[in-house]
């Protein structure tokens, strides 16, 4: 495995591989089994002839809250070991100064899918994600990139970005990886108090119950209300949103024959957790 911390080093490492299948897994580090799953999928997709590139970059531009950025875990040595174990060929680990020009003045705003769910709650977040991912795509020029479905809205926005900007990369969505008790893996989970860690699997349980209730004919509003009440009843939990939307447009579901998405964000103390499930009638 090779590592690059500058754009020039990265370009040099990639130069002999141009023309091959290049599969990219962008990350912000603090890698866990969810990331490892994406990297193993990337390895399988690239095959023996292709190249797997991962980036480890805690992108300051996508944080709307300085405290959240400061508290984000950083484990570079362990992250490199995960990349190596999963068969990553090249890891790009720039600093913010290398990644961004001090007087940068271009923004990347998606104006439809970003206005709802997490986008409505975290102003500028998805603009920061689109900016960094478009830069990474320009630097690496991958043929494929893999993102997890836990960040369902992020995945939808990045699909839209490459479609609208004609960026020649295939975006793949990977299923959510969960702990044995159902909690979706997240770099934020390590910041949960023991009490909140014990209560957090309730998110997944209530989503699964909601999925069944929706399938059995429950109204969207009732489903959301039940999930909201269940989570709000946990001590120290503040529900940010519970919404049932069209899984593709992320806006109101106008035809219940279409795939729906039930998405949740809730603060367990200081830690904001998200989760979701796709629903059908
Ligand atoms: O999902 C993440 O970890 C980040 O939003 C991403 C895609 C690596 C961009 O910084």
CSV table of C-alpha atoms and ligand atoms in Angstrom, one decimal:
chain,number,residue,atom,x,y,z
A,1,UNK,CA,0.0,0.0,0.0
A,2,UNK,CA,1.2,3.5,-0.9
A,3,UNK,CA,0.3,6.8,0.8
A,4,UNK,CA,0.3,10.3,-0.5
A,5,UNK,CA,-0.2,13.5,1.5
A,6,UNK,CA,0.1,16.0,-1.4
A,7,UNK,CA,-1.8,16.3,-4.6
A,8,UNK,CA,1.4,16.0,-6.6
A,9,UNK,CA,2.4,12.7,-4.8
A,10,UNK,CA,-1.1,11.4,-5.4
A,11,UNK,CA,-1.0,12.2,-9.2
A,12,UNK,CA,2.5,10.6,-9.4
A,13,UNK,CA,1.2,7.4,-7.7
A,14,UNK,CA,-1.8,7.2,-10.0
A,15,UNK,CA,0.1,8.0,-13.2
A,16,UNK,CA,1.0,4.3,-14.0
A,17,UNK,CA,-2.6,3.2,-13.4
A,18,UNK,CA,-4.4,5.5,-15.8
A,19,UNK,CA,-6.7,3.5,-18.1
A,20,UNK,CA,-7.3,0.9,-15.4
A,21,UNK,CA,-10.5,0.5,-13.3
A,22,UNK,CA,-9.9,2.9,-10.3
A,23,UNK,CA,-12.4,2.4,-7.4
A,24,UNK,CA,-12.5,5.1,-4.8
A,25,UNK,CA,-13.7,5.0,-1.2
A,26,UNK,CA,-13.6,8.6,0.3
A,27,UNK,CA,-13.6,8.7,4.1
A,28,UNK,CA,-13.0,11.1,7.0
A,29,UNK,CA,-11.0,8.6,8.9
A,30,UNK,CA,-12.0,7.0,12.3
A,31,UNK,CA,-12.5,3.9,10.2
A,32,UNK,CA,-14.8,1.1,11.4
A,33,UNK,CA,-16.2,-2.1,10.0
A,34,UNK,CA,-18.6,0.0,7.8
A,35,UNK,CA,-15.7,1.6,6.0
A,36,UNK,CA,-13.9,-1.7,5.9
A,37,UNK,CA,-16.9,-3.3,4.1
A,38,UNK,CA,-16.8,-0.5,1.5
A,39,UNK,CA,-13.1,-1.0,1.0
A,40,UNK,CA,-13.5,-4.8,0.6
A,41,UNK,CA,-16.3,-4.1,-1.9
A,42,UNK,CA,-14.0,-1.7,-3.7
A,43,UNK,CA,-11.3,-4.4,-3.9
A,44,UNK,CA,-13.7,-6.9,-5.3
A,45,UNK,CA,-15.0,-4.4,-7.9
A,46,UNK,CA,-11.5,-3.4,-8.9
A,47,UNK,CA,-10.3,-7.0,-9.2
A,48,UNK,CA,-6.6,-7.9,-9.4
A,49,UNK,CA,-6.0,-5.6,-12.3
A,50,UNK,CA,-7.7,-2.5,-10.9
A,51,UNK,CA,-6.7,0.0,-8.3
A,52,UNK,CA,-8.4,0.8,-5.0
A,53,UNK,CA,-7.9,4.4,-3.7
A,54,UNK,CA,-9.1,5.7,-0.4
A,55,UNK,CA,-8.9,9.1,1.1
A,56,UNK,CA,-8.7,10.0,4.8
A,57,UNK,CA,-9.6,13.6,5.2
A,58,UNK,CA,-11.5,15.2,8.0
A,59,UNK,CA,-13.2,17.8,5.8
A,60,UNK,CA,-13.7,21.0,7.9
A,61,UNK,CA,-15.8,22.6,5.2
A,62,UNK,CA,-18.7,20.2,5.7
A,63,UNK,CA,-19.0,20.8,9.5
A,64,UNK,CA,-21.7,23.4,10.5
A,65,UNK,CA,-20.7,23.1,14.1
A,66,UNK,CA,-17.1,23.7,15.3
A,67,UNK,CA,-17.6,21.6,18.4
A,68,UNK,CA,-18.7,18.6,16.3
A,69,UNK,CA,-15.5,19.0,14.2
A,70,UNK,CA,-13.3,19.3,17.2
A,71,UNK,CA,-14.8,16.2,18.8
A,72,UNK,CA,-14.6,14.1,15.7
A,73,UNK,CA,-12.3,11.1,16.5
A,74,UNK,CA,-9.0,10.9,14.6
A,75,UNK,CA,-7.1,7.6,14.5
A,76,UNK,CA,-4.7,7.8,11.5
A,77,UNK,CA,-2.4,4.8,12.5
A,78,UNK,CA,-5.4,2.5,13.0
A,79,UNK,CA,-7.0,3.8,9.8
A,80,UNK,CA,-4.0,2.9,7.7
A,81,UNK,CA,-4.0,-0.6,9.2
A,82,UNK,CA,-7.7,-1.0,8.2
A,83,UNK,CA,-6.9,0.2,4.6
A,84,UNK,CA,-4.0,-2.2,4.4
A,85,UNK,CA,-6.1,-5.1,5.7
A,86,UNK,CA,-8.8,-4.4,3.2
A,87,UNK,CA,-6.5,-4.4,0.1
A,88,UNK,CA,-6.5,-0.6,-0.5
A,89,UNK,CA,-3.6,0.2,-2.9
A,90,UNK,CA,-3.3,4.0,-2.5
A,91,UNK,CA,-4.3,6.2,0.5
A,92,UNK,CA,-4.6,10.0,0.1
A,93,UNK,CA,-4.2,11.8,3.5
A,94,UNK,CA,-3.9,15.5,2.9
A,95,UNK,CA,-4.1,18.3,5.5
A,96,UNK,CA,-6.8,21.0,5.1
A,97,UNK,CA,-4.1,23.5,3.9
A,98,UNK,CA,-3.1,21.1,1.2
A,99,UNK,CA,-6.6,20.3,0.2
A,100,UNK,CA,-7.9,23.9,0.1
A,101,UNK,CA,-6.5,27.2,-1.2
A,102,UNK,CA,-6.7,29.8,1.5
A,103,UNK,CA,-8.6,32.2,-0.7
A,104,UNK,CA,-10.9,29.5,-2.3
A,105,UNK,CA,-14.1,31.1,-3.6
A,106,UNK,CA,-16.0,28.4,-5.5
A,107,UNK,CA,-18.9,26.7,-3.8
A,108,UNK,CA,-20.8,23.5,-4.9
A,109,UNK,CA,-24.4,23.8,-3.9
A,110,UNK,CA,-27.0,21.3,-4.7
A,111,UNK,CA,-30.4,23.1,-4.5
A,112,UNK,CA,-33.1,20.4,-4.3
A,113,UNK,CA,-32.2,17.2,-2.5
A,114,UNK,CA,-30.2,19.2,0.1
A,115,UNK,CA,-33.1,21.3,1.3
A,116,UNK,CA,-34.7,18.6,3.3
A,117,UNK,CA,-33.8,16.1,6.1
A,118,UNK,CA,-30.2,16.6,7.3
A,119,UNK,CA,-29.7,19.4,4.7
A,120,UNK,CA,-32.4,21.5,6.4
A,121,UNK,CA,-30.8,21.0,9.8
A,122,UNK,CA,-27.2,21.4,8.9
A,123,UNK,CA,-26.8,24.5,6.6
A,124,UNK,CA,-23.8,24.2,4.3
A,125,UNK,CA,-23.1,20.6,5.1
A,126,UNK,CA,-23.9,19.1,1.7
A,127,UNK,CA,-22.2,22.0,-0.1
A,128,UNK,CA,-19.1,21.0,1.8
A,129,UNK,CA,-19.5,17.4,1.0
A,130,UNK,CA,-20.0,18.1,-2.7
A,131,UNK,CA,-17.0,20.4,-2.8
A,132,UNK,CA,-14.6,17.9,-1.3
A,133,UNK,CA,-15.9,14.9,-3.2
A,134,UNK,CA,-15.8,16.8,-6.5
A,135,UNK,CA,-12.2,17.8,-5.7
A,136,UNK,CA,-11.3,14.2,-4.8
A,137,UNK,CA,-12.9,13.0,-8.1
A,138,UNK,CA,-10.9,15.5,-10.1
A,139,UNK,CA,-7.7,14.5,-8.4
A,140,UNK,CA,-8.2,10.7,-8.5
A,141,UNK,CA,-10.4,10.4,-11.6
A,142,UNK,CA,-11.9,7.2,-10.4
A,143,UNK,CA,-14.1,5.0,-12.6
A,144,UNK,CA,-16.2,4.0,-9.6
A,145,UNK,CA,-16.8,5.3,-6.1
A,146,UNK,CA,-18.6,3.6,-3.2
A,147,UNK,CA,-20.6,5.3,-0.4
A,148,UNK,CA,-22.7,3.8,2.4
A,149,UNK,CA,-26.5,4.0,2.5
A,150,UNK,CA,-26.4,5.2,6.2
A,151,UNK,CA,-25.7,8.6,4.7
A,152,UNK,CA,-28.6,8.0,2.3
A,153,UNK,CA,-29.1,11.7,1.5
A,154,UNK,CA,-25.4,12.2,0.8
A,155,UNK,CA,-25.5,9.2,-1.6
A,156,UNK,CA,-28.5,10.7,-3.4
A,157,UNK,CA,-26.9,14.2,-3.7
A,158,UNK,CA,-23.6,12.7,-4.9
A,159,UNK,CA,-25.4,10.7,-7.6
A,160,UNK,CA,-27.1,14.0,-8.6
A,161,UNK,CA,-23.8,15.8,-8.6
A,162,UNK,CA,-22.1,13.4,-11.0
A,163,UNK,CA,-25.2,13.3,-13.2
A,164,UNK,CA,-25.7,17.1,-13.4
A,165,UNK,CA,-21.9,17.8,-13.8
A,166,UNK,CA,-21.2,14.9,-16.2
A,167,UNK,CA,-18.5,13.6,-13.9
A,168,UNK,CA,-17.6,10.2,-15.5
A,169,UNK,CA,-17.8,8.0,-12.4
A,170,UNK,CA,-20.2,5.3,-11.4
A,171,UNK,CA,-21.6,5.7,-7.9
A,172,UNK,CA,-22.3,2.6,-5.9
A,173,UNK,CA,-24.4,2.5,-2.7
A,174,UNK,CA,-23.5,-0.1,-0.1
A,175,UNK,CA,-26.0,-1.5,2.6
A,176,UNK,CA,-25.8,-0.2,6.1
A,177,UNK,CA,-23.4,-2.2,8.4
A,178,UNK,CA,-24.8,-2.7,11.9
A,179,UNK,CA,-23.6,-3.9,15.3
A,180,UNK,CA,-25.1,-7.2,16.5
A,181,UNK,CA,-27.7,-5.2,18.4
A,182,UNK,CA,-28.7,-3.3,15.3
A,183,UNK,CA,-27.0,0.1,15.9
A,184,UNK,CA,-25.7,1.4,12.6
A,185,UNK,CA,-21.9,1.7,12.6
A,186,UNK,CA,-20.7,5.3,12.9
A,187,UNK,CA,-17.5,7.0,13.8
A,188,UNK,CA,-19.6,9.0,16.3
A,189,UNK,CA,-20.7,5.9,18.3
A,190,UNK,CA,-17.5,5.9,20.4
A,191,UNK,CA,-18.6,9.3,21.9
A,192,UNK,CA,-21.9,7.8,23.3
A,193,UNK,CA,-22.2,7.5,27.1
A,194,UNK,CA,-22.7,3.9,28.2
A,195,UNK,CA,-26.4,4.7,28.9
A,196,UNK,CA,-26.9,6.2,25.4
A,197,UNK,CA,-24.9,3.3,23.8
A,198,UNK,CA,-27.3,0.9,25.5
A,199,UNK,CA,-30.3,2.8,24.3
A,200,UNK,CA,-29.2,3.6,20.8
A,201,UNK,CA,-30.3,0.2,19.2
A,202,UNK,CA,-33.8,1.5,19.8
A,203,UNK,CA,-33.4,3.5,16.6
A,204,UNK,CA,-33.0,0.4,14.5
A,205,UNK,CA,-35.7,-1.5,16.4
A,206,UNK,CA,-38.3,1.3,16.0
A,207,UNK,CA,-37.4,1.7,12.3
A,208,UNK,CA,-37.9,-2.1,11.7
A,209,UNK,CA,-41.3,-2.0,13.5
A,210,UNK,CA,-42.2,1.1,11.4
A,211,UNK,CA,-41.3,-0.8,8.2
A,212,UNK,CA,-43.6,-3.6,9.1
A,213,UNK,CA,-46.4,-1.2,10.1
A,214,UNK,CA,-46.1,0.7,6.8
A,215,UNK,CA,-46.2,-2.6,4.9
A,216,UNK,CA,-49.3,-3.5,6.7
A,217,UNK,CA,-50.9,-0.2,5.6
A,218,UNK,CA,-50.2,2.3,8.4
A,219,UNK,CA,-50.3,6.0,7.3
A,220,UNK,CA,-47.0,7.8,6.8
A,221,UNK,CA,-47.9,10.3,9.5
A,222,UNK,CA,-48.7,7.6,12.1
A,223,UNK,CA,-45.5,5.8,11.3
A,224,UNK,CA,-43.4,8.9,11.9
A,225,UNK,CA,-45.3,9.8,15.0
A,226,UNK,CA,-44.7,6.4,16.6
A,227,UNK,CA,-41.0,6.5,15.8
A,228,UNK,CA,-40.7,10.1,17.2
A,229,UNK,CA,-42.5,9.1,20.4
A,230,UNK,CA,-40.4,6.0,20.9
A,231,UNK,CA,-37.1,7.9,20.6
A,232,UNK,CA,-38.3,11.0,22.5
A,233,UNK,CA,-39.1,8.8,25.5
A,234,UNK,CA,-35.4,7.8,25.9
A,235,UNK,CA,-33.8,10.0,28.7
A,236,UNK,CA,-31.4,12.6,27.2
A,237,UNK,CA,-32.6,12.1,23.6
A,238,UNK,CA,-33.7,15.0,21.5
A,239,UNK,CA,-35.2,14.0,18.2
A,240,UNK,CA,-34.0,16.2,15.3
A,241,UNK,CA,-36.3,14.8,12.7
A,242,UNK,CA,-38.3,11.7,11.7
A,243,UNK,CA,-39.5,11.8,8.1
A,244,UNK,CA,-41.0,9.5,5.5
A,245,UNK,CA,-40.2,10.7,2.0
A,246,UNK,CA,-39.9,9.5,-1.6
A,247,UNK,CA,-36.6,7.5,-1.6
A,248,UNK,CA,-35.5,9.1,-4.9
A,249,UNK,CA,-36.6,12.7,-4.7
A,250,UNK,CA,-36.3,12.8,-0.8
A,251,UNK,CA,-39.3,15.1,-0.9
A,252,UNK,CA,-43.0,14.3,-0.2
A,253,UNK,CA,-44.1,10.8,-1.2
A,254,UNK,CA,-47.0,11.5,-3.6
A,255,UNK,CA,-47.4,7.9,-4.8
A,256,UNK,CA,-47.2,5.2,-2.2
A,257,UNK,CA,-46.4,2.6,-4.9
A,258,UNK,CA,-42.9,4.2,-5.1
A,259,UNK,CA,-40.1,3.2,-2.7
A,260,UNK,CA,-40.2,5.3,0.5
A,261,UNK,CA,-37.4,6.3,2.9
A,262,UNK,CA,-38.0,6.6,6.6
A,263,UNK,CA,-35.1,8.7,7.9
A,264,UNK,CA,-34.2,9.6,11.5
A,265,UNK,CA,-31.8,12.0,13.2
A,266,UNK,CA,-31.6,12.2,17.0
A,267,UNK,CA,-29.2,13.7,19.5
A,268,UNK,CA,-28.2,11.1,22.2
A,269,UNK,CA,-26.8,13.7,24.5
A,270,UNK,CA,-24.2,15.6,22.4
A,271,UNK,CA,-24.0,12.9,19.8
A,272,UNK,CA,-26.1,13.2,16.7
A,273,UNK,CA,-27.0,9.8,15.2
A,274,UNK,CA,-28.7,9.1,11.9
A,275,UNK,CA,-30.3,6.0,10.5
A,276,UNK,CA,-32.9,5.1,7.8
A,277,UNK,CA,-34.7,2.3,6.1
A,278,UNK,CA,-36.3,1.9,2.7
A,279,UNK,CA,-40.0,1.1,2.9
A,280,UNK,CA,-42.6,-0.4,0.5
A,281,UNK,CA,-46.3,-1.0,0.8
B,1,LIG,O1,-19.3,10.2,4.4
B,1,LIG,C1,-18.2,10.8,4.7
B,1,LIG,O2,-17.4,10.2,5.4
B,1,LIG,C2,-17.9,12.1,4.1
B,1,LIG,O3,-19.0,12.9,4.0
B,1,LIG,C3,-17.2,12.1,2.8
B,1,LIG,C4,-18.0,11.5,1.7
B,1,LIG,C5,-15.9,11.3,2.9
B,1,LIG,C6,-16.8,13.5,2.3
B,1,LIG,O4,-16.0,14.2,3.3
